[in-house]
Short mmCIF file of C-alpha atoms and ligand atoms in Angstrom, two decimals:
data_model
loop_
_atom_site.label_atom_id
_atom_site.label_comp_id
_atom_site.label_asym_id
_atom_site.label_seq_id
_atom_site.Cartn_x
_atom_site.Cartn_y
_atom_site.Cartn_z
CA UNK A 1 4.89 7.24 -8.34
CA UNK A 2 3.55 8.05 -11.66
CA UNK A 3 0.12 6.72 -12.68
CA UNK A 4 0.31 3.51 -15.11
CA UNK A 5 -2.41 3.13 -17.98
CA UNK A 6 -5.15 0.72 -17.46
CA UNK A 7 -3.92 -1.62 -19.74
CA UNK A 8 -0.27 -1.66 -17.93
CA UNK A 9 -1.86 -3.13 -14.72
CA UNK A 10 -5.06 -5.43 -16.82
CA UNK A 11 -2.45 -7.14 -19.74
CA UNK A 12 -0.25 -8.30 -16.68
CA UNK A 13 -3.49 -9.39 -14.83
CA UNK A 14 -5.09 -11.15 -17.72
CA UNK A 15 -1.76 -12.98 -18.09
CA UNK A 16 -1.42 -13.65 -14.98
CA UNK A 17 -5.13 -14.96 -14.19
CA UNK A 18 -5.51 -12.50 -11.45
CA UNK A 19 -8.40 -9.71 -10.85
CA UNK A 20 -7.63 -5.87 -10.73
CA UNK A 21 -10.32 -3.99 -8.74
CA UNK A 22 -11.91 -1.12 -9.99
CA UNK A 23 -13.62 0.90 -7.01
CA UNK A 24 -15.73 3.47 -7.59
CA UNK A 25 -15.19 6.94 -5.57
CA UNK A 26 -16.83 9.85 -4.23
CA UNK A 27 -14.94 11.72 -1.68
CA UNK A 28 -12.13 11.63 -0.09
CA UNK A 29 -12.98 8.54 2.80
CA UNK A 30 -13.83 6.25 -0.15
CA UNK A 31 -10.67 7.33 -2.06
CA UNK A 32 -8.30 6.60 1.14
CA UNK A 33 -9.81 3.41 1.96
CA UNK A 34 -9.58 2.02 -1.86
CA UNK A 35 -5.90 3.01 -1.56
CA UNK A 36 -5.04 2.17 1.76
CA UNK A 37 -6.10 -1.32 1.45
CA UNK A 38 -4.36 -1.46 -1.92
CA UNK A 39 -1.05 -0.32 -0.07
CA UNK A 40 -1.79 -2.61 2.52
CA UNK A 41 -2.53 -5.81 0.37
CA UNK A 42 0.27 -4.58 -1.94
CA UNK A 43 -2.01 -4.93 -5.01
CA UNK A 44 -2.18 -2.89 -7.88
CA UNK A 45 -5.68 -0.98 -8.47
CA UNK A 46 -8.02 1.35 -10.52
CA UNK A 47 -10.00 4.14 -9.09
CA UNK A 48 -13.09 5.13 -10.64
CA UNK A 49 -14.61 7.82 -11.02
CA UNK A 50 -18.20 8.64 -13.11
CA UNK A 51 -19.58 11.45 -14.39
CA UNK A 52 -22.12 11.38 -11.56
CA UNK A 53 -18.91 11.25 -9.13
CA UNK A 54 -17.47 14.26 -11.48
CA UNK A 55 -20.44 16.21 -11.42
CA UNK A 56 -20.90 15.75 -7.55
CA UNK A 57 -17.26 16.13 -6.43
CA UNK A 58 -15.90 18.70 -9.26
CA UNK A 59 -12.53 19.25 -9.56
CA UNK A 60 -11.48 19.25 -5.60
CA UNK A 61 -12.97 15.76 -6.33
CA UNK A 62 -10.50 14.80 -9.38
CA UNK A 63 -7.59 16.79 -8.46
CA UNK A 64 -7.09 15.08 -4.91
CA UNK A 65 -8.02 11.33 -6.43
CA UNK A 66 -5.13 11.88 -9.03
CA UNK A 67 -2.60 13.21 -6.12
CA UNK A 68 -3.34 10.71 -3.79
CA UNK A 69 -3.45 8.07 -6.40
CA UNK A 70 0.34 9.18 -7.32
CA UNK A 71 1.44 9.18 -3.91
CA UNK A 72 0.54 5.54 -3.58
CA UNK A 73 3.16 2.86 -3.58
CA UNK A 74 1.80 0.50 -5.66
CA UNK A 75 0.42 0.96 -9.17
CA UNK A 76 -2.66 3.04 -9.92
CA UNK A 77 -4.34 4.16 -12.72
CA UNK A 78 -6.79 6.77 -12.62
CA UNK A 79 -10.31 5.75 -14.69
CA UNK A 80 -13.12 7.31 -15.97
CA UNK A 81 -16.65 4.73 -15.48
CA UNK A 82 -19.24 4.84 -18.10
CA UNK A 83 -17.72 7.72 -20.04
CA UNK A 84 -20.60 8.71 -22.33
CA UNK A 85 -19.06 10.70 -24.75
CA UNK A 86 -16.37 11.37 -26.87
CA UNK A 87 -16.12 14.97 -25.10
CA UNK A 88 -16.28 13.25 -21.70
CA UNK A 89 -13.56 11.06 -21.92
CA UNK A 90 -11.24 13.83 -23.53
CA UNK A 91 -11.78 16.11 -20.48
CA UNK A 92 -10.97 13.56 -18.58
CA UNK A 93 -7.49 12.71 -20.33
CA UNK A 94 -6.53 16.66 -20.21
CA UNK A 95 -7.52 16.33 -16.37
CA UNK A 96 -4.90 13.21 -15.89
CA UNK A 97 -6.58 9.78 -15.67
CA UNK A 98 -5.02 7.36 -17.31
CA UNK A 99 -7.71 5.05 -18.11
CA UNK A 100 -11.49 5.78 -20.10
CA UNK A 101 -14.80 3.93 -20.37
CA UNK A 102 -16.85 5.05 -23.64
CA UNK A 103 -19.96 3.40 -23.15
CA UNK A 104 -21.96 3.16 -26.12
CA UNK A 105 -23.26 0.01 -25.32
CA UNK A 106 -26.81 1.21 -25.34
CA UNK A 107 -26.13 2.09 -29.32
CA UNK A 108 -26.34 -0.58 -32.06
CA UNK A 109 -22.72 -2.13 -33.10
CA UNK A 110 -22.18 0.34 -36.16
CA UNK A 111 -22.56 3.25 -33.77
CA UNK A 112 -20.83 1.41 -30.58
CA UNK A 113 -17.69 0.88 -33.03
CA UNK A 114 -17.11 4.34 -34.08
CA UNK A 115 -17.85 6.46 -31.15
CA UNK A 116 -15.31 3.96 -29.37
CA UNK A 117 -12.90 4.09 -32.65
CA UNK A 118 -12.73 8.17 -32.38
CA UNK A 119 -11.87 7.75 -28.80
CA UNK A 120 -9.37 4.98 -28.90
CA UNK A 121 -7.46 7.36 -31.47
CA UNK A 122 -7.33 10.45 -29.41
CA UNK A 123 -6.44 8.44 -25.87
CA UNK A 124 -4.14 6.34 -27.85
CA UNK A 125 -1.84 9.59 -28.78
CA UNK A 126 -2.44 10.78 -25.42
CA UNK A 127 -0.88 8.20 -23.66
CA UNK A 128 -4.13 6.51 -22.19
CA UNK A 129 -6.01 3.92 -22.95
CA UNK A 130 -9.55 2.66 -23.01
CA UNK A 131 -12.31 0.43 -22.08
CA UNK A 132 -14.98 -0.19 -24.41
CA UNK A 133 -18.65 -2.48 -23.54
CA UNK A 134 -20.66 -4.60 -26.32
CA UNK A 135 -23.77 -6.50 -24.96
CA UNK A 136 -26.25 -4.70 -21.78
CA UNK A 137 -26.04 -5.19 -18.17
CA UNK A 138 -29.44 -5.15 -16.19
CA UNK A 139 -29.86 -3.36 -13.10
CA UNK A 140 -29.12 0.79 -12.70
CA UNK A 141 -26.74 2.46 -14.90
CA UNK A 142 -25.75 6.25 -14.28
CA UNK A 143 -29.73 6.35 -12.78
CA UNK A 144 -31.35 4.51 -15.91
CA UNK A 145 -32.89 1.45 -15.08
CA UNK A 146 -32.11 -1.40 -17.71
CA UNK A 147 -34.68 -4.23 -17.04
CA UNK A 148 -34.10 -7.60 -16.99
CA UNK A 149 -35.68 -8.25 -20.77
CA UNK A 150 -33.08 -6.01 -22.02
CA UNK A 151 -29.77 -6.79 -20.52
CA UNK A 152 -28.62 -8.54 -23.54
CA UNK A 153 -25.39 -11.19 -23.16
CA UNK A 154 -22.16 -9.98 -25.12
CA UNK A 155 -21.84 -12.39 -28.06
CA UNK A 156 -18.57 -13.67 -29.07
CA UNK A 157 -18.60 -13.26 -32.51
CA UNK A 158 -19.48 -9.56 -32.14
CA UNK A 159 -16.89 -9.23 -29.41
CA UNK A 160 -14.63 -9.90 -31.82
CA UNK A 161 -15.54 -7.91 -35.02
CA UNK A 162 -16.21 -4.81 -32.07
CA UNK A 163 -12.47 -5.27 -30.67
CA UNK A 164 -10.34 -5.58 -34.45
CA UNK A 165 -12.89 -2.38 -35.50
CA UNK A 166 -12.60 -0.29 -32.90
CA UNK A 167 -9.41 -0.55 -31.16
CA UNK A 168 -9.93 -0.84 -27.86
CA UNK A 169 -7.99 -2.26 -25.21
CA UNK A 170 -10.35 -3.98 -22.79
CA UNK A 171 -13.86 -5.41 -23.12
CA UNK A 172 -16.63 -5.16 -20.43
CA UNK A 173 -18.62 -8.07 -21.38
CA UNK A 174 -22.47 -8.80 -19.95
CA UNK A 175 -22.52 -12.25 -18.83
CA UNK A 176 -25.05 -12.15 -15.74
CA UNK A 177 -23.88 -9.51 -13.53
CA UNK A 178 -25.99 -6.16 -13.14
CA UNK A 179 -25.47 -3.18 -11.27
CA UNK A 180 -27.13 -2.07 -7.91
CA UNK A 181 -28.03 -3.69 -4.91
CA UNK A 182 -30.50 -5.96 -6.50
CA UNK A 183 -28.85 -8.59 -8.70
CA UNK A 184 -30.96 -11.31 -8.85
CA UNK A 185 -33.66 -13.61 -6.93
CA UNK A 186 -30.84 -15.66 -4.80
CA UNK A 187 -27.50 -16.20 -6.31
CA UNK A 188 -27.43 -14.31 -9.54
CA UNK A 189 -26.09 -16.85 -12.30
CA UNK A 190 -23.32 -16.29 -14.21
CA UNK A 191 -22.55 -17.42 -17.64
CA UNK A 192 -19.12 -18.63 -17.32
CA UNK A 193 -19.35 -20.91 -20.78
CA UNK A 194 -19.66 -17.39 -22.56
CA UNK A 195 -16.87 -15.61 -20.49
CA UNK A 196 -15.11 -18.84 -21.98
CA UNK A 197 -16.58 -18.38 -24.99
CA UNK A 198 -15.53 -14.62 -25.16
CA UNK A 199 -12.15 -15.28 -23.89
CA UNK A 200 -11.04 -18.15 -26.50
CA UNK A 201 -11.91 -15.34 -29.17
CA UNK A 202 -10.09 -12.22 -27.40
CA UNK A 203 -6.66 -11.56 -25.69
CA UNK A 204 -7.87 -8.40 -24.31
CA UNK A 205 -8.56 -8.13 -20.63
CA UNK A 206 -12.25 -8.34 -19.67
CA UNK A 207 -14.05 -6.36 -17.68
CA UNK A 208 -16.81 -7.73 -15.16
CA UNK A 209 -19.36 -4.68 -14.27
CA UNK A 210 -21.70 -5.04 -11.64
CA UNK A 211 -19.71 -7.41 -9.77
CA UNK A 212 -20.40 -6.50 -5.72
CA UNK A 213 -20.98 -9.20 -3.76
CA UNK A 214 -23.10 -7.37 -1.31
CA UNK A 215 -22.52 -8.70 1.88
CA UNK A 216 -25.44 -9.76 3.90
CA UNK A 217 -23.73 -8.52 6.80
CA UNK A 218 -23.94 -5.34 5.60
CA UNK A 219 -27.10 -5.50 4.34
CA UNK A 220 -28.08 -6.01 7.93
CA UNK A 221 -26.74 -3.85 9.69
CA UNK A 222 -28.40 -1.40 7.24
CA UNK A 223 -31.39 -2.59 7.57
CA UNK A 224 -31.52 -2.89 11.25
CA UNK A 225 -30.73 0.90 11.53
CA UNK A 226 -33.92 2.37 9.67
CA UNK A 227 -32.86 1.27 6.55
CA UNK A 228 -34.60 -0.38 3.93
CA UNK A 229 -33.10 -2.38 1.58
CA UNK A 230 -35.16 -5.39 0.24
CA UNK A 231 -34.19 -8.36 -2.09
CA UNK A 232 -30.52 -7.50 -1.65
CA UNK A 233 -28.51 -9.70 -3.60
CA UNK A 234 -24.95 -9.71 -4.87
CA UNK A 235 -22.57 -11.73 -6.72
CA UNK A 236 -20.71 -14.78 -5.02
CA UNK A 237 -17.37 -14.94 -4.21
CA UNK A 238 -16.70 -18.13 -6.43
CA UNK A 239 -18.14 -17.28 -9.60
CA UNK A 240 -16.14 -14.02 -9.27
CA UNK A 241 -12.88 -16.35 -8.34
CA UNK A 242 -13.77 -18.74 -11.29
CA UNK A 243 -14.54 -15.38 -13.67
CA UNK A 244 -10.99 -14.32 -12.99
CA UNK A 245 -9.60 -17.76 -13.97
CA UNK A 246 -11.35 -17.68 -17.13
CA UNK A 247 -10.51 -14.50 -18.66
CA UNK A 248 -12.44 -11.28 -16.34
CA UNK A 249 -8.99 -9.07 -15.68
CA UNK A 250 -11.00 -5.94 -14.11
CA UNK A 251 -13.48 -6.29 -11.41
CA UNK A 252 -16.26 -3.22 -10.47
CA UNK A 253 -17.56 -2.39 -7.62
CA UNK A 254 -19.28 0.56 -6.31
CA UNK A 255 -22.56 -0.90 -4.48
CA UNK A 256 -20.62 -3.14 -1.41
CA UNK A 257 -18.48 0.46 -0.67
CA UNK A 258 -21.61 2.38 -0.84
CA UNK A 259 -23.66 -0.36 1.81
CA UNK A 260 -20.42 0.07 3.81
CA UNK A 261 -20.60 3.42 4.27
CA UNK A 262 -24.51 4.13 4.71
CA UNK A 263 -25.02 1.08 7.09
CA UNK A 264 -22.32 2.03 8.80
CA UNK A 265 -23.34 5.67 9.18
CA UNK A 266 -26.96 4.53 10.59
CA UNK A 267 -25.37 2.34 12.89
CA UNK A 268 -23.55 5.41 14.86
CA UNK A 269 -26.35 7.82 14.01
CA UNK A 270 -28.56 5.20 15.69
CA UNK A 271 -26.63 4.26 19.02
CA UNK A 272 -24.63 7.74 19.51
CA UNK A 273 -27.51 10.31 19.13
CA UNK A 274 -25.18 12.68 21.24
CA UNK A 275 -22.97 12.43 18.09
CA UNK A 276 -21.83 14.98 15.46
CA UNK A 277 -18.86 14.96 15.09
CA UNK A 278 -18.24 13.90 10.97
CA UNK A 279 -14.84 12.67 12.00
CA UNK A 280 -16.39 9.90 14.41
CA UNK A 281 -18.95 8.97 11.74
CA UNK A 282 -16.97 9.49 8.22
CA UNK A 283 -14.01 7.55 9.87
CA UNK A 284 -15.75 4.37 11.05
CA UNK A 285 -17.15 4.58 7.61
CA UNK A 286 -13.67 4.54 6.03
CA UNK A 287 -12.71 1.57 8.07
CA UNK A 288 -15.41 -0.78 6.71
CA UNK A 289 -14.55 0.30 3.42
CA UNK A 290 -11.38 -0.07 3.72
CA UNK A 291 -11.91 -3.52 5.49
CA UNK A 292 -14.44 -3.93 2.17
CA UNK A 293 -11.61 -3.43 -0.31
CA UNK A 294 -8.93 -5.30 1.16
CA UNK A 295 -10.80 -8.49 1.42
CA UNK A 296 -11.65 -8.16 -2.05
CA UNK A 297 -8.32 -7.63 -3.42
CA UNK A 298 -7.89 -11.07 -1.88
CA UNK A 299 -10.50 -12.92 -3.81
CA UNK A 300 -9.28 -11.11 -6.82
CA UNK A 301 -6.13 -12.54 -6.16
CA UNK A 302 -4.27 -9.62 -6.44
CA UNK A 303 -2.39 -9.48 -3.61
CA UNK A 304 0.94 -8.74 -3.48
CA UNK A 305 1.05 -8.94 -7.38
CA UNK A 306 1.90 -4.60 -7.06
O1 LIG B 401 -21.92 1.67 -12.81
C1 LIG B 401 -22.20 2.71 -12.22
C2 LIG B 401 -21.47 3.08 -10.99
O2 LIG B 401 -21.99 2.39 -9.88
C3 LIG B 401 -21.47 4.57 -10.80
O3 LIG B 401 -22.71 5.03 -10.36
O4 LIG B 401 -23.21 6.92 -11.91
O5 LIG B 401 -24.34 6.73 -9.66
O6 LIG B 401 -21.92 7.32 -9.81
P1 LIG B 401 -23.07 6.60 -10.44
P1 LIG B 402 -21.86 -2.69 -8.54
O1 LIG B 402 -23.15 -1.92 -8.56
O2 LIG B 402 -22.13 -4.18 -8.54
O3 LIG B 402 -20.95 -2.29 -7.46
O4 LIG B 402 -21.12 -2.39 -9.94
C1 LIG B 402 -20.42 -1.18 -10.10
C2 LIG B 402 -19.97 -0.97 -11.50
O5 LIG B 402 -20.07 -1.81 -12.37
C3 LIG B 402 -19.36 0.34 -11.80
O6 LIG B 402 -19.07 0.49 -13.16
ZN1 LIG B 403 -20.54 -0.38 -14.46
#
């Protein structure tokens, strides 16, 4: 069927106080596992894609994520992650997705508004619409490392004012989550009073980055295959469950898929060294991912809402 808009599938979610999961992709594995298990769980979805994916996977990449995501039977839009330009997210629209991150969040508010302003117009008459960011996430964005002292919490207020002023149609808000592998000594901690906060103030869905939960399983199994992945932490199930409840409509996550795959990759590379065939390594790869997704779309709680 025909891709929706990201704001289709998020205004039903944030009205229905469900989660939408936005999965990143690279290839195709990761692309038929995030859709699979969406077709199997009967929820609705976003697929992601960054510049880093665009740059890596060109346009075989983009041209086979927007057919498979139309042959899927539930709804999909098609989304562009940390867009970081005007000229990005406009190459992306002529391309097909559906959705667009402009991330000026790095800028001050002034800046932030009209870069996301100019794009809002042009996706607007294009039929797409967009995801804007006030406020910093800590951890790893698009290879940058943000440290801790300046991941700065979205502010209400400024939420607000950034929303009326620039036009955009959903929020990704910092409230404790960062991006990577490495969220946090322990459990991260989230600051649901501002989601609250946030969420009295706005209608618009908002959007929770840096939101794996990175299983220790996985993290295990990585680990006791050659890899080495220390201080692993991710964020738990319940604050993402209690999130949802309180406003967070679209839920990222690249890092648990990413584990997934690479653990189990060492894992056959490690106890088949006869093996080389990709299709007996790739596809036990797409099966934890898949297995990944699915139970995810579960604590989103948006299964069977396609
Ligand atoms: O938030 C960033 C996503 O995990 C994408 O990462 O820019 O390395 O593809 P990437
Ligand atoms: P994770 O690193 O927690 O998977 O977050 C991904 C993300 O926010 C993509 O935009
Ligand atoms: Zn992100």
């Amino acid at each position: 069927m025909a891709l929706e808009t990201g704001l289709d599938i998020l205004a039903k979610a944030r009205a229905g106080q469900y989660g939408i999961g936005a999965f990143n992709t690279n290839n195709m594995e990761i692309t038929q596992a995030i859709l699979e298990a969406a077709e199997e769980k009967r929820s609705p979805v976003l697929v992601s894609l960054s510049e880093g994916a665009i740059k890596y996977g060109g346009r075989p990449l983009i041209d086979m994520v927007i057919h498979e995501s139309k042959q899927a039977s539930v709804p999909v839009s098609v989304h562009l992650d940390h867009g970081s330009s005007y000229e990005s997210c406009l190459q992306c629209i002529r391309w097909g997705f559906t959705s667009v991150m402009i991330d000026k969040s790095h800028e001050d508010e002034d800046v932030n508004t009209k870069e996301t302003a100019r794009v809002v117009e042009a996706a607007h008459a294009m039929g797409v619409t967009v995801e804007a960011e006030i406020g910093r996430l800590g951890g790893v964005e698009e290879h940058v490392v943000v440290a801790e002292e300046d991941a700065i919490l979205t502010k209400a207020d400024e939420a607000e004012r950034f929303m009326t002023n620039s036009g955009a149609d959903y929020l990704a808000v910092a409230i404790g989550t960062s991006h990577g592998a490495n969220k946090g000594k322990g459990r991260p901690f989230i600051h649901h009073d501002r989601i609250l906060e946030i969420a009295a103030l706005l209608p618009h869905p908002l959007v929770m980055h840096g939101a794996s939960g990175v299983p220790a399983e996985m993290v295990e199994k990585f680990n006791s295959n050659g890899g080495e992945l220390k201080d692993a932490s991710g964020i738990h199930e319940d604050d993402v469950r209690k999130a949802v409840t309180e406003g967070i409509a679209k839920i990222n996550t690249d890092t648990d898929l990413r584990l997934s795959f690479s653990a189990v990759v060492r894992e056959i590379l490690v106890n088949d060294p006869k093996q080389f065939d990709p299709r007996k390594i790739l596809g036990p790869a797409r099966e934890a991912m898949k297995q990944i997704v699915a139970d995810r779309l579960d604590v989103f709680g948006s299964t069977n809402k396609a």
